[in-house]
Amino acid sequence: LIYQGKKQQSYGFFDTGNLLMDPVSRQPVSIVKPELLEKVLSRELVKKLMDIRDKPEGLENTELVSLQPHFLSCRTADGKKGLLLAVILDELLIQTPERVVHVGKPVLAITSEPSALGEEYGILLNSRLLN
């Protein structure tokens, strides 16, 4: 992940079941853990982002506006409907054994839900990013 010159590496999981698309930018959406996002933003900024659901007036913060926070409706694998807060960073580089995939302006939805993947992965990559 890259944002304003800060870079952070993490293991990602290529999720063939993740077909989530951002209806505004029409970009694939990957799912990121807040702990990973804190490495390129800050703990305080991620907390402000997570508070937007309860305090939408927080969008007036210029630090947040540059991340273009917005909500996406989604349906989980078990059929539940929900809302995810998404942000847009500067770049996402995906290193595979065969190549490096550069994604400009990646859309990342933040989840604080425990992942079935455990702690090994920081990001669930949208299946459309490697096509």
PDB file of C-alpha atoms in Angstrom:
ATOM      1  CA  LEU A   1       0.000   0.000   0.000  1.00  0.00           C
ATOM      2  CA  ILE A   2       1.245   3.502  -0.793  1.00  0.00           C
ATOM      3  CA  TYR A   3      -0.209   6.786   0.434  1.00  0.00           C
ATOM      4  CA  GLN A   4       1.498  10.177   0.349  1.00  0.00           C
ATOM      5  CA  GLY A   5       4.922   8.577   0.051  1.00  0.00           C
ATOM      6  CA  LYS A   6       4.433   6.104   2.900  1.00  0.00           C
ATOM      7  CA  LYS A   7       4.676   2.429   1.976  1.00  0.00           C
ATOM      8  CA  GLN A   8       3.601  -0.685   3.825  1.00  0.00           C
ATOM      9  CA  GLN A   9       3.936  -4.315   2.818  1.00  0.00           C
ATOM     10  CA  SER A  10       1.610  -7.081   3.889  1.00  0.00           C
ATOM     11  CA  TYR A  11       0.573 -10.524   2.820  1.00  0.00           C
ATOM     12  CA  GLY A  12      -2.625 -10.440   0.816  1.00  0.00           C
ATOM     13  CA  PHE A  13      -5.116 -13.148   0.026  1.00  0.00           C
ATOM     14  CA  PHE A  14      -6.474 -13.335  -3.527  1.00  0.00           C
ATOM     15  CA  ASP A  15     -10.187 -13.735  -2.797  1.00  0.00           C
ATOM     16  CA  THR A  16     -12.001 -15.225  -5.789  1.00  0.00           C
ATOM     17  CA  GLY A  17     -15.294 -14.633  -3.984  1.00  0.00           C
ATOM     18  CA  ASN A  18     -14.702 -10.886  -3.642  1.00  0.00           C
ATOM     19  CA  LEU A  19     -16.384  -9.272  -6.631  1.00  0.00           C
ATOM     20  CA  LEU A  20     -17.235  -6.009  -4.842  1.00  0.00           C
ATOM     21  CA  MET A  21     -17.132  -2.959  -7.129  1.00  0.00           C
ATOM     22  CA  ASP A  22     -17.233   0.725  -6.197  1.00  0.00           C
ATOM     23  CA  PRO A  23     -20.305   2.113  -7.993  1.00  0.00           C
ATOM     24  CA  VAL A  24     -18.815   5.613  -8.233  1.00  0.00           C
ATOM     25  CA  SER A  25     -15.262   4.922  -9.465  1.00  0.00           C
ATOM     26  CA  ARG A  26     -16.206   1.564 -11.047  1.00  0.00           C
ATOM     27  CA  GLN A  27     -13.054   0.086  -9.499  1.00  0.00           C
ATOM     28  CA  PRO A  28     -12.684  -3.290  -7.780  1.00  0.00           C
ATOM     29  CA  VAL A  29     -12.754  -3.040  -3.981  1.00  0.00           C
ATOM     30  CA  SER A  30     -10.321  -4.921  -1.758  1.00  0.00           C
ATOM     31  CA  ILE A  31     -10.884  -5.392   1.970  1.00  0.00           C
ATOM     32  CA  VAL A  32      -8.226  -4.117   4.375  1.00  0.00           C
ATOM     33  CA  LYS A  33      -7.763  -4.521   8.111  1.00  0.00           C
ATOM     34  CA  PRO A  34      -7.540  -1.240  10.065  1.00  0.00           C
ATOM     35  CA  GLU A  35      -4.200  -2.332  11.550  1.00  0.00           C
ATOM     36  CA  LEU A  36      -2.635  -2.410   8.093  1.00  0.00           C
ATOM     37  CA  LEU A  37      -4.135   0.929   7.134  1.00  0.00           C
ATOM     38  CA  GLU A  38      -2.656   2.474  10.297  1.00  0.00           C
ATOM     39  CA  LYS A  39       0.815   1.750   8.911  1.00  0.00           C
ATOM     40  CA  VAL A  40       0.357   4.174   5.981  1.00  0.00           C
ATOM     41  CA  LEU A  41      -2.001   6.621   7.650  1.00  0.00           C
ATOM     42  CA  SER A  42      -1.915   6.834  11.438  1.00  0.00           C
ATOM     43  CA  ARG A  43      -3.807   5.219  14.271  1.00  0.00           C
ATOM     44  CA  GLU A  44      -5.592   8.521  14.962  1.00  0.00           C
ATOM     45  CA  LEU A  45      -6.657   8.993  11.340  1.00  0.00           C
ATOM     46  CA  VAL A  46      -7.970   5.429  11.056  1.00  0.00           C
ATOM     47  CA  LYS A  47      -9.921   5.928  14.294  1.00  0.00           C
ATOM     48  CA  LYS A  48     -11.479   9.088  12.808  1.00  0.00           C
ATOM     49  CA  LEU A  49     -12.403   7.109   9.714  1.00  0.00           C
ATOM     50  CA  MET A  50     -13.980   4.346  11.777  1.00  0.00           C
ATOM     51  CA  ASP A  51     -15.987   6.957  13.712  1.00  0.00           C
ATOM     52  CA  ILE A  52     -17.573   8.400  10.536  1.00  0.00           C
ATOM     53  CA  ARG A  53     -20.519   5.991  10.729  1.00  0.00           C
ATOM     54  CA  ASP A  54     -21.543   7.455  14.095  1.00  0.00           C
ATOM     55  CA  LYS A  55     -20.258  10.993  13.501  1.00  0.00           C
ATOM     56  CA  PRO A  56     -20.618  11.940   9.804  1.00  0.00           C
ATOM     57  CA  GLU A  57     -19.601  15.522  10.607  1.00  0.00           C
ATOM     58  CA  GLY A  58     -16.063  14.110  10.788  1.00  0.00           C
ATOM     59  CA  LEU A  59     -15.998  14.265   6.992  1.00  0.00           C
ATOM     60  CA  GLU A  60     -15.239  17.962   7.314  1.00  0.00           C
ATOM     61  CA  ASN A  61     -11.726  17.013   8.442  1.00  0.00           C
ATOM     62  CA  THR A  62      -9.426  17.816   5.483  1.00  0.00           C
ATOM     63  CA  GLU A  63      -7.175  14.850   6.293  1.00  0.00           C
ATOM     64  CA  LEU A  64     -10.141  12.571   5.772  1.00  0.00           C
ATOM     65  CA  VAL A  65     -11.417  14.272   2.627  1.00  0.00           C
ATOM     66  CA  SER A  66      -8.180  13.469   0.761  1.00  0.00           C
ATOM     67  CA  LEU A  67      -8.932   9.757   1.330  1.00  0.00           C
ATOM     68  CA  GLN A  68     -12.356  10.175  -0.323  1.00  0.00           C
ATOM     69  CA  PRO A  69     -14.210   8.152   2.334  1.00  0.00           C
ATOM     70  CA  HIS A  70     -17.551   6.736   1.240  1.00  0.00           C
ATOM     71  CA  PHE A  71     -19.859   3.868   2.088  1.00  0.00           C
ATOM     72  CA  LEU A  72     -20.424   0.776  -0.030  1.00  0.00           C
ATOM     73  CA  SER A  73     -23.308  -1.596   0.376  1.00  0.00           C
ATOM     74  CA  CYS A  74     -22.301  -5.231   0.345  1.00  0.00           C
ATOM     75  CA  ARG A  75     -23.540  -8.728   0.960  1.00  0.00           C
ATOM     76  CA  THR A  76     -21.422 -11.153   2.950  1.00  0.00           C
ATOM     77  CA  ALA A  77     -20.814 -14.775   2.018  1.00  0.00           C
ATOM     78  CA  ASP A  78     -23.567 -15.810   4.430  1.00  0.00           C
ATOM     79  CA  GLY A  79     -26.042 -13.434   2.760  1.00  0.00           C
ATOM     80  CA  LYS A  80     -26.101 -10.597   5.293  1.00  0.00           C
ATOM     81  CA  LYS A  81     -26.370  -7.061   3.944  1.00  0.00           C
ATOM     82  CA  GLY A  82     -24.146  -4.349   5.329  1.00  0.00           C
ATOM     83  CA  LEU A  83     -22.207  -1.160   4.783  1.00  0.00           C
ATOM     84  CA  LEU A  84     -18.451  -0.887   4.463  1.00  0.00           C
ATOM     85  CA  LEU A  85     -16.478   2.324   4.710  1.00  0.00           C
ATOM     86  CA  ALA A  86     -14.117   2.649   1.760  1.00  0.00           C
ATOM     87  CA  VAL A  87     -11.149   4.923   1.131  1.00  0.00           C
ATOM     88  CA  ILE A  88      -8.938   5.542  -1.870  1.00  0.00           C
ATOM     89  CA  LEU A  89      -5.155   5.422  -1.489  1.00  0.00           C
ATOM     90  CA  ASP A  90      -2.485   6.420  -4.010  1.00  0.00           C
ATOM     91  CA  GLU A  91      -1.252   2.999  -5.128  1.00  0.00           C
ATOM     92  CA  LEU A  92      -1.419  -0.713  -4.509  1.00  0.00           C
ATOM     93  CA  LEU A  93       1.369  -2.950  -5.763  1.00  0.00           C
ATOM     94  CA  ILE A  94       0.617  -6.658  -5.870  1.00  0.00           C
ATOM     95  CA  GLN A  95       3.671  -8.938  -6.066  1.00  0.00           C
ATOM     96  CA  THR A  96       2.852 -12.346  -7.502  1.00  0.00           C
ATOM     97  CA  PRO A  97       5.368 -15.062  -8.391  1.00  0.00           C
ATOM     98  CA  GLU A  98       5.034 -14.094 -12.072  1.00  0.00           C
ATOM     99  CA  ARG A  99       4.668 -10.297 -12.053  1.00  0.00           C
ATOM    100  CA  VAL A 100       4.008  -7.067 -10.216  1.00  0.00           C
ATOM    101  CA  VAL A 101       0.547  -5.579 -10.719  1.00  0.00           C
ATOM    102  CA  HIS A 102       0.265  -1.813 -10.266  1.00  0.00           C
ATOM    103  CA  VAL A 103      -3.152  -0.510  -9.197  1.00  0.00           C
ATOM    104  CA  GLY A 104      -3.515   3.263  -9.226  1.00  0.00           C
ATOM    105  CA  LYS A 105      -6.068   4.805  -6.852  1.00  0.00           C
ATOM    106  CA  PRO A 106      -7.119   1.497  -5.230  1.00  0.00           C
ATOM    107  CA  VAL A 107     -10.433   1.412  -3.405  1.00  0.00           C
ATOM    108  CA  LEU A 108     -10.086  -0.257  -0.015  1.00  0.00           C
ATOM    109  CA  ALA A 109     -12.979  -1.100   2.284  1.00  0.00           C
ATOM    110  CA  ILE A 110     -12.104  -1.173   5.966  1.00  0.00           C
ATOM    111  CA  THR A 111     -13.324  -4.032   8.100  1.00  0.00           C
ATOM    112  CA  SER A 112     -12.933  -4.546  11.797  1.00  0.00           C
ATOM    113  CA  GLU A 113     -14.680  -7.904  11.643  1.00  0.00           C
ATOM    114  CA  PRO A 114     -12.510 -10.875  12.560  1.00  0.00           C
ATOM    115  CA  SER A 115     -11.358 -12.655   9.438  1.00  0.00           C
ATOM    116  CA  ALA A 116     -11.613 -16.360   8.843  1.00  0.00           C
ATOM    117  CA  LEU A 117      -8.056 -16.012   7.536  1.00  0.00           C
ATOM    118  CA  GLY A 118      -6.685 -15.102  10.936  1.00  0.00           C
ATOM    119  CA  GLU A 119      -3.818 -12.674  11.423  1.00  0.00           C
ATOM    120  CA  GLU A 120      -1.653 -13.797   8.501  1.00  0.00           C
ATOM    121  CA  TYR A 121      -3.284 -11.546   5.898  1.00  0.00           C
ATOM    122  CA  GLY A 122      -3.782  -7.787   6.037  1.00  0.00           C
ATOM    123  CA  ILE A 123      -5.774  -7.454   2.821  1.00  0.00           C
ATOM    124  CA  LEU A 124      -8.269  -9.510   0.822  1.00  0.00           C
ATOM    125  CA  LEU A 125      -7.565  -8.680  -2.796  1.00  0.00           C
ATOM    126  CA  ASN A 126     -10.474  -8.325  -5.190  1.00  0.00           C
ATOM    127  CA  SER A 127     -10.419 -11.130  -7.768  1.00  0.00           C
ATOM    128  CA  ARG A 128     -10.633  -8.637 -10.649  1.00  0.00           C
ATOM    129  CA  LEU A 129      -7.306  -6.986  -9.808  1.00  0.00           C
ATOM    130  CA  LEU A 130      -5.186  -9.780 -11.299  1.00  0.00           C
ATOM    131  CA  ASN A 131      -7.137 -10.267 -14.531  1.00  0.00           C
TER     132      ASN A 131
END
